[in-house]
PDB file of C-alpha atoms and ligand atoms in Angstrom:
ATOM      1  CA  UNK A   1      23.489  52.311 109.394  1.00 95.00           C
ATOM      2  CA  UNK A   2      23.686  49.676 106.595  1.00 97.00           C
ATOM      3  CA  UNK A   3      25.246  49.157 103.036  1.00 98.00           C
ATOM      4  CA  UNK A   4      23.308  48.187  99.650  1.00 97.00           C
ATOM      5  CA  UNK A   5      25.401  48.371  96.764  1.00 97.00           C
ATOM      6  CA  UNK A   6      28.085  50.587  98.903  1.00 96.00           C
ATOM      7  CA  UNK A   7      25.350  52.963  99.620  1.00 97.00           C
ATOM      8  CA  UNK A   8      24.234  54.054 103.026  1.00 98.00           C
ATOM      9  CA  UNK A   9      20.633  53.494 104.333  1.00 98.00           C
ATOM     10  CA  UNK A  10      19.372  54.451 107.984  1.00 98.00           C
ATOM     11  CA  UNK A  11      16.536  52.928 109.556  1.00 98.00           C
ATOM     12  CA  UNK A  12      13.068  54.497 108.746  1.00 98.00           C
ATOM     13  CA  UNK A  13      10.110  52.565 109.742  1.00 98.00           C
ATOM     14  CA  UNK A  14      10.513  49.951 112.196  1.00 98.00           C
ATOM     15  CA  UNK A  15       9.098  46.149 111.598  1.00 98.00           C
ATOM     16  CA  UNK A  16       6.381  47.030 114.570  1.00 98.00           C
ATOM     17  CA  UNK A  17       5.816  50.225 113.162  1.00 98.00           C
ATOM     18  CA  UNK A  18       4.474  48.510 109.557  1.00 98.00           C
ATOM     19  CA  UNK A  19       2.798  45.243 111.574  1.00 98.00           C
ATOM     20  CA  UNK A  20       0.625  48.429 113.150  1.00 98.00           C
ATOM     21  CA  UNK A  21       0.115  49.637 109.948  1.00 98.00           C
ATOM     22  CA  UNK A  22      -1.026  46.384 108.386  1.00 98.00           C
ATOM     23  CA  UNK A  23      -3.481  45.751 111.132  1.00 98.00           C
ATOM     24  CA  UNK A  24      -5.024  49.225 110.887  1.00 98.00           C
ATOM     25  CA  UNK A  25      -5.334  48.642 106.769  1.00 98.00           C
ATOM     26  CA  UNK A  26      -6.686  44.520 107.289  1.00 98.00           C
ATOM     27  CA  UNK A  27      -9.269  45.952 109.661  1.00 98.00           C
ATOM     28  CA  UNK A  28     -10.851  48.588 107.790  1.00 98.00           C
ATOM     29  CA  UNK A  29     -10.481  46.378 104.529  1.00 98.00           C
ATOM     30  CA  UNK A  30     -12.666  43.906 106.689  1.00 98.00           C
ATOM     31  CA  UNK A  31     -15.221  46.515 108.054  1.00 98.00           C
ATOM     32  CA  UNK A  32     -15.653  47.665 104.479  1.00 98.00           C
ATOM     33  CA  UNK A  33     -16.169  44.694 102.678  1.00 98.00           C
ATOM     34  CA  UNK A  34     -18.107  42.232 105.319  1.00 97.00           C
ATOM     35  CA  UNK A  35     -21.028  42.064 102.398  1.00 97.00           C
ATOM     36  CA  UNK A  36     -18.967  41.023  99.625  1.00 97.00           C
ATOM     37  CA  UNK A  37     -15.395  39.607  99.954  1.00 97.00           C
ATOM     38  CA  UNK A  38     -12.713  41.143  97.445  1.00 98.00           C
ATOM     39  CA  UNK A  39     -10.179  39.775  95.292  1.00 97.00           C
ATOM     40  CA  UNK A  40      -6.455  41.385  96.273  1.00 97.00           C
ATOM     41  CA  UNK A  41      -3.932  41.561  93.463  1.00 96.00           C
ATOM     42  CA  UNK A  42      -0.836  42.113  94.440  1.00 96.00           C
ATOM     43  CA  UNK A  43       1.584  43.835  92.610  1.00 95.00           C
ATOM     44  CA  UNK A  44       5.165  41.799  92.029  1.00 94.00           C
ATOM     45  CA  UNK A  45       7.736  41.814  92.693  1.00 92.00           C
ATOM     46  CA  UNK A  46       7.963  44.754  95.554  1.00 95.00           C
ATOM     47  CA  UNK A  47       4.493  44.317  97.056  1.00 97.00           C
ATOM     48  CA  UNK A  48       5.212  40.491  97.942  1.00 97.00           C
ATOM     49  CA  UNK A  49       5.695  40.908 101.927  1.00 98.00           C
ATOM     50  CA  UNK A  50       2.980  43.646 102.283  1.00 98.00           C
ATOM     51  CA  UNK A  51       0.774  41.494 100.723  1.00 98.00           C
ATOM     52  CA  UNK A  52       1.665  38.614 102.500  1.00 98.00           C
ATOM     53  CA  UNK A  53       0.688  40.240 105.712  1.00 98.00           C
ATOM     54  CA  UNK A  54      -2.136  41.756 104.844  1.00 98.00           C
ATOM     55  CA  UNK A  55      -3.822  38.973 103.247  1.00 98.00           C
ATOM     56  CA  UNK A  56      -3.522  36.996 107.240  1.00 98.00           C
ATOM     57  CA  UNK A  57      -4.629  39.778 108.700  1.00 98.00           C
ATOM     58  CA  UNK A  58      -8.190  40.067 106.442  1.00 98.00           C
ATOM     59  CA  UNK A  59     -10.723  38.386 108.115  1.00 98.00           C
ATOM     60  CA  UNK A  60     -12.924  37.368 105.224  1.00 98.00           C
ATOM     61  CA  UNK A  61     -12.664  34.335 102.788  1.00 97.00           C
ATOM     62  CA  UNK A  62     -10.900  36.627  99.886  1.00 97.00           C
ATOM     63  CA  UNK A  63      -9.276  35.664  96.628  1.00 96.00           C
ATOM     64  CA  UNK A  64      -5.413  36.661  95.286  1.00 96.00           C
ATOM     65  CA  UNK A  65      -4.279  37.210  92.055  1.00 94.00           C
ATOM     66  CA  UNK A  66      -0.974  39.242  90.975  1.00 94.00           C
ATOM     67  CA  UNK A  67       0.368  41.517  88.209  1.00 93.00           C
ATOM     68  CA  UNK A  68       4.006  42.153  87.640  1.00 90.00           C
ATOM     69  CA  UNK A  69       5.411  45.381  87.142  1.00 77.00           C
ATOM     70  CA  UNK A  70       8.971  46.685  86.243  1.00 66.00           C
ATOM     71  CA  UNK A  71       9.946  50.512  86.349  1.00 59.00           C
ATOM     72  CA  UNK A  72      12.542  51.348  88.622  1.00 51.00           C
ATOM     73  CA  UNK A  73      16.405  51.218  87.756  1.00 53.00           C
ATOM     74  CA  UNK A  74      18.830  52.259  90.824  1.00 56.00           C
ATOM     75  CA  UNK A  75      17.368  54.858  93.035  1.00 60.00           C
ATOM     76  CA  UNK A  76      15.635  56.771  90.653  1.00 59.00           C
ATOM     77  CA  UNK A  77      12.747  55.564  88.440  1.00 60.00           C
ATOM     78  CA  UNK A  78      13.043  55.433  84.962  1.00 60.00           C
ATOM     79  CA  UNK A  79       9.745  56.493  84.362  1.00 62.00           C
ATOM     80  CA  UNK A  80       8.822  53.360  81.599  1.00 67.00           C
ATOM     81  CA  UNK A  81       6.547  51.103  82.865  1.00 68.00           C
ATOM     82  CA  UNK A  82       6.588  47.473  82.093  1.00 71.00           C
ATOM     83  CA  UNK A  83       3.695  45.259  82.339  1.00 73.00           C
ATOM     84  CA  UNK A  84       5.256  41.180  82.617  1.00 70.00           C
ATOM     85  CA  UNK A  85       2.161  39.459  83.752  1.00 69.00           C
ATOM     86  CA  UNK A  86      -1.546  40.924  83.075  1.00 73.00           C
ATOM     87  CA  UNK A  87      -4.256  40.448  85.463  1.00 81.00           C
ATOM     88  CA  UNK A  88      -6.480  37.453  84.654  1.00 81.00           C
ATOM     89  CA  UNK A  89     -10.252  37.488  84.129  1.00 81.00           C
ATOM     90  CA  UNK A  90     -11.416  36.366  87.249  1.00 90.00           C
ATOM     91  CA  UNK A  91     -11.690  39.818  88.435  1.00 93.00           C
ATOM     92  CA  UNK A  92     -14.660  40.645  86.246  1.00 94.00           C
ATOM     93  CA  UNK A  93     -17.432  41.907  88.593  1.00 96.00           C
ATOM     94  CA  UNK A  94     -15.372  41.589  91.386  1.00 96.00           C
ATOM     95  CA  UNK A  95     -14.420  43.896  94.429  1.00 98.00           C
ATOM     96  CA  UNK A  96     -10.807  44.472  93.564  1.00 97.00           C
ATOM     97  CA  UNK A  97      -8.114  46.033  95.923  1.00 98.00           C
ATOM     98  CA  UNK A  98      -4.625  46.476  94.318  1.00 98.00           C
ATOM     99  CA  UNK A  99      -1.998  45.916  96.357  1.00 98.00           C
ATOM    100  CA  UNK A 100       1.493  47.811  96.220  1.00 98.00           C
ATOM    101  CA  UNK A 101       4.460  48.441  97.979  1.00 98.00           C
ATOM    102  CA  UNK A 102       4.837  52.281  97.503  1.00 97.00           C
ATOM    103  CA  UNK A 103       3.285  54.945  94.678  1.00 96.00           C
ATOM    104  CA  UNK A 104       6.291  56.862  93.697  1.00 94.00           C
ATOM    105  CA  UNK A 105       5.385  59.371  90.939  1.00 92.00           C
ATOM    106  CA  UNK A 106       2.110  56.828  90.389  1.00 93.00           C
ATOM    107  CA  UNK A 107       2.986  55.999  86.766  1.00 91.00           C
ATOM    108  CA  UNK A 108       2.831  51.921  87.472  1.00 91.00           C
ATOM    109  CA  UNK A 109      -0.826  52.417  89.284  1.00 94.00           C
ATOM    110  CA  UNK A 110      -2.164  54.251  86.491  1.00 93.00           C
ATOM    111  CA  UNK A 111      -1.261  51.364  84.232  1.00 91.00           C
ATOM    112  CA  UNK A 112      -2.565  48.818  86.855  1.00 93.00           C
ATOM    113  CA  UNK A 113      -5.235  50.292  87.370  1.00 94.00           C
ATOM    114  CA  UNK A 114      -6.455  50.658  83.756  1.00 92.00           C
ATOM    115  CA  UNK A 115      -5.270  47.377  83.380  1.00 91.00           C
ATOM    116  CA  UNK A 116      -7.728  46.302  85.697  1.00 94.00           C
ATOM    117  CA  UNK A 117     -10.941  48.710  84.765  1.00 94.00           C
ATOM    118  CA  UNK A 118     -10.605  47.419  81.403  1.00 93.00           C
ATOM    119  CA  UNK A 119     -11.729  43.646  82.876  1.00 93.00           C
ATOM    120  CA  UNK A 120     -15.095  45.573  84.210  1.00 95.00           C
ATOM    121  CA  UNK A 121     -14.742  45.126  87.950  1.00 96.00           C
ATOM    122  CA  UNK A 122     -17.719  45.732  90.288  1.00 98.00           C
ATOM    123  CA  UNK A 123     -15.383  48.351  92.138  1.00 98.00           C
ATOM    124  CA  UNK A 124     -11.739  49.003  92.440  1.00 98.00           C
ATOM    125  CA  UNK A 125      -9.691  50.493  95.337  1.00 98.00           C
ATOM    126  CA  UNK A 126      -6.092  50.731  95.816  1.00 98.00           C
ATOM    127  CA  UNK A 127      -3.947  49.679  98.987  1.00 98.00           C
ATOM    128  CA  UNK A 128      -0.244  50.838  99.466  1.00 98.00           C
ATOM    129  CA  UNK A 129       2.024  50.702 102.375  1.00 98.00           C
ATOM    130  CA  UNK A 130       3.506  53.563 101.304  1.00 98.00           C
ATOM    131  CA  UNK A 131       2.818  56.949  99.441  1.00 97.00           C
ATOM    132  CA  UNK A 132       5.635  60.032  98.091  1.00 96.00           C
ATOM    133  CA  UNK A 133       3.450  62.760  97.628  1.00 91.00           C
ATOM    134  CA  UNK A 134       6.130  65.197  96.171  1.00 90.00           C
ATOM    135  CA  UNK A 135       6.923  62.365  93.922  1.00 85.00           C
ATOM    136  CA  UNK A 136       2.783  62.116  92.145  1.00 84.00           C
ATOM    137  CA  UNK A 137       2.991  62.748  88.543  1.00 86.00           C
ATOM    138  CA  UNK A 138      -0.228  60.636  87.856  1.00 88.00           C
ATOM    139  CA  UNK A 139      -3.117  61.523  90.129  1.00 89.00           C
ATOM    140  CA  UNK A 140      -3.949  58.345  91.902  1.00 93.00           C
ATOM    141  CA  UNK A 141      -6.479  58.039  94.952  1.00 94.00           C
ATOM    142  CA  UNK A 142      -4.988  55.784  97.773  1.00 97.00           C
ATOM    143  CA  UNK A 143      -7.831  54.182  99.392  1.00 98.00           C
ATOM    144  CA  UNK A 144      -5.728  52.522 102.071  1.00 98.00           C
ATOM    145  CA  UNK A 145      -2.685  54.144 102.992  1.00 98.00           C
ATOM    146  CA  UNK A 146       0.109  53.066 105.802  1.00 98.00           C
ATOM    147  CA  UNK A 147       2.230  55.903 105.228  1.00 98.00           C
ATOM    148  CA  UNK A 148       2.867  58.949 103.759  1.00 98.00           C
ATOM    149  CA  UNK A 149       6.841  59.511 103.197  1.00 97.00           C
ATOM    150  CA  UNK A 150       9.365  62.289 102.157  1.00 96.00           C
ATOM    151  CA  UNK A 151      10.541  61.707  98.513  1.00 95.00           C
ATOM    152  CA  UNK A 152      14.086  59.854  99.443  1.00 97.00           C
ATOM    153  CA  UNK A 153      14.627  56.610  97.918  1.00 97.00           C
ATOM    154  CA  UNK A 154      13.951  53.639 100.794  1.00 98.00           C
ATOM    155  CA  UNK A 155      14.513  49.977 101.007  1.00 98.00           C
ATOM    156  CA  UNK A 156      13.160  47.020 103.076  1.00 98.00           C
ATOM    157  CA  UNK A 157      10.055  45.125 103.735  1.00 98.00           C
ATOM    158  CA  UNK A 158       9.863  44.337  99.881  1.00 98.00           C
ATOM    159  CA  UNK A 159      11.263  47.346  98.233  1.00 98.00           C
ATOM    160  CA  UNK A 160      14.446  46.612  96.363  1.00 97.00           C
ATOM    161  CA  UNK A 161      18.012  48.947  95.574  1.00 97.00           C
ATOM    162  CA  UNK A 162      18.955  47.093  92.486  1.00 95.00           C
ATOM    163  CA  UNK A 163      17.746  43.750  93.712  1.00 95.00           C
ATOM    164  CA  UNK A 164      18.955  43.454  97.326  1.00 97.00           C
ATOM    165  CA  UNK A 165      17.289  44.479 100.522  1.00 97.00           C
ATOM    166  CA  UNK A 166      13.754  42.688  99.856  1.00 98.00           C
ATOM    167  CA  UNK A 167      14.008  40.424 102.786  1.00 98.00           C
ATOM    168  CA  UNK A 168      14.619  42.781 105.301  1.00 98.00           C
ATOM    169  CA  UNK A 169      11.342  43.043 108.028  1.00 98.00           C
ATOM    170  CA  UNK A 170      11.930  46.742 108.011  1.00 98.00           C
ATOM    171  CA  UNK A 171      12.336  49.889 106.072  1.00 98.00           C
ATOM    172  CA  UNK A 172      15.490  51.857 105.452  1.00 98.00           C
ATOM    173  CA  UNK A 173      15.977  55.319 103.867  1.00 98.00           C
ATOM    174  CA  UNK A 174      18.837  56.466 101.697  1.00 98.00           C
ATOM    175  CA  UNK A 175      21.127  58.861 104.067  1.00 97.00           C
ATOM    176  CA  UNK A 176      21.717  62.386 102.584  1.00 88.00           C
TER     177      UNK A 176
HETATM  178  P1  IMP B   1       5.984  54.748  90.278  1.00 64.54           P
HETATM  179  O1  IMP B   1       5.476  54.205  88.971  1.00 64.54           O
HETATM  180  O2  IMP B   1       6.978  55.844  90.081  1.00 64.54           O
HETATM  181  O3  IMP B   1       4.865  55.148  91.223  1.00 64.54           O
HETATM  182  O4  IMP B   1       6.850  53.634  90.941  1.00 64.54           O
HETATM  183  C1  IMP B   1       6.295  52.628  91.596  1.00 64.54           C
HETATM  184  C2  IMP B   1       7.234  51.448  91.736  1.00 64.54           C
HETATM  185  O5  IMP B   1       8.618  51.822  91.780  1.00 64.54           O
HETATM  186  C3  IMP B   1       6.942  50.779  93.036  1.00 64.54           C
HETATM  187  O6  IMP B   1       6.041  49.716  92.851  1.00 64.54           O
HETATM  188  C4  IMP B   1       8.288  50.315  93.524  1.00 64.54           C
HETATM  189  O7  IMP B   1       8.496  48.983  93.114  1.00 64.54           O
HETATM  190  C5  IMP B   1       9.280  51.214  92.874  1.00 64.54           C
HETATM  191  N1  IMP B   1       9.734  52.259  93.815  1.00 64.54           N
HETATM  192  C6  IMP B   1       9.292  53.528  93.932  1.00 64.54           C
HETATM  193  N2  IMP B   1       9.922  54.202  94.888  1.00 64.54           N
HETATM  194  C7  IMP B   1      10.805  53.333  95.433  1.00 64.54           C
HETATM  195  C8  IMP B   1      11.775  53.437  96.507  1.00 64.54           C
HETATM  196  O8  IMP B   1      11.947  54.472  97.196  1.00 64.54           O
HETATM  197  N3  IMP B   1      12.478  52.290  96.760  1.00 64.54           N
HETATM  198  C9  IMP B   1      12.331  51.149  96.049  1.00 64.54           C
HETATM  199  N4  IMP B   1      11.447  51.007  95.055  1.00 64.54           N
HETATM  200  C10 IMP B   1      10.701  52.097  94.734  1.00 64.54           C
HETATM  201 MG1   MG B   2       6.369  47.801  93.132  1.00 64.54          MG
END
């Protein structure tokens, strides 16, 4: 067991649990787009390490571009979504794949993702480690998914409790 901000966290998914995970999502993102390399966006600041890995493990000469995001205040999300940094134009007529961290009740991806329609892609897909289905307020279609998780807040691998706990190579959950 750990402590983040005095609260307990247990250990959830394992750093060679998510590496299998990445490899399984790089794959497939290869298979699929062998005709046409995509351009990843990455969503900031939580999807930095996911992205990281994934984007080494793509065999194909992609792009990367980023959008930042703010929604999520301790453990529970505040439900307003903040957009800091937009997504450029370079993604016109592009393949994108938008890269996250987690879709919690799927508010933020909504906004990415309409963020990014609105630039007139060629197509659009989404890839997230992770995915809290009793959490989905927003219907959002995960294209590439590493897992699918009960609705306790984690941390780890990127996710953040209040700013710590990003650096960490694995995932922790929130004990009861
Ligand atoms: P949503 O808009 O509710 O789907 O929230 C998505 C964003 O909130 C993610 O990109 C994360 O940065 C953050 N988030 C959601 N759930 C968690 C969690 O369990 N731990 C840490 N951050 C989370
Ligand atoms: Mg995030």
């Amino acid at each position: 067991m750990i402590f983040i901000h005095q609260k307990p966290f247990v250990p959830y998914l394992s750093a060679e649990a998510i590496q299998g995970a990445v490899d399984r999502i790089a794959s497939q993102v290869t298979k699929d787009y062998v005709s046409e390399p995509p351009i990843l966006v990455g969503v900031l600041n939580g999807a930095f390490m996911f992205f990281s890995d994934l984007v080494k493990k793509i065999d194909l000469q992609i792009e990367v571009s980023f959008v930042k995001m703010a929604s999520y205040s301790g453990t529970s999300s505040s439900g307003e979504v903040n957009v800091h940094l937009g997504v450029g134009d370079q993604i016109s007529g592009r393949h994108v794949i938008i890269v996250e961290d987690i879709v919690d009740t799927g508010k933020s991806m909504a906004v990415i993702r309409d963020l990014v329609l609105q630039k007139k892609p060629k197509s659009i897909a989404i890839a997230s480690l992770l995915h809290k289905p009793d959490a989905l307020l927003e219907p959002v279609e995960i294209t590439y998914l590493g897992f699918s998780i009960s609705n306790k807040f984690v941390v780890g691998y990127g996710l953040d409790f209040d700013g710590l706990g990003r650096n960490m190579p694995e995932i922790f959950q929130l004990k009861d």
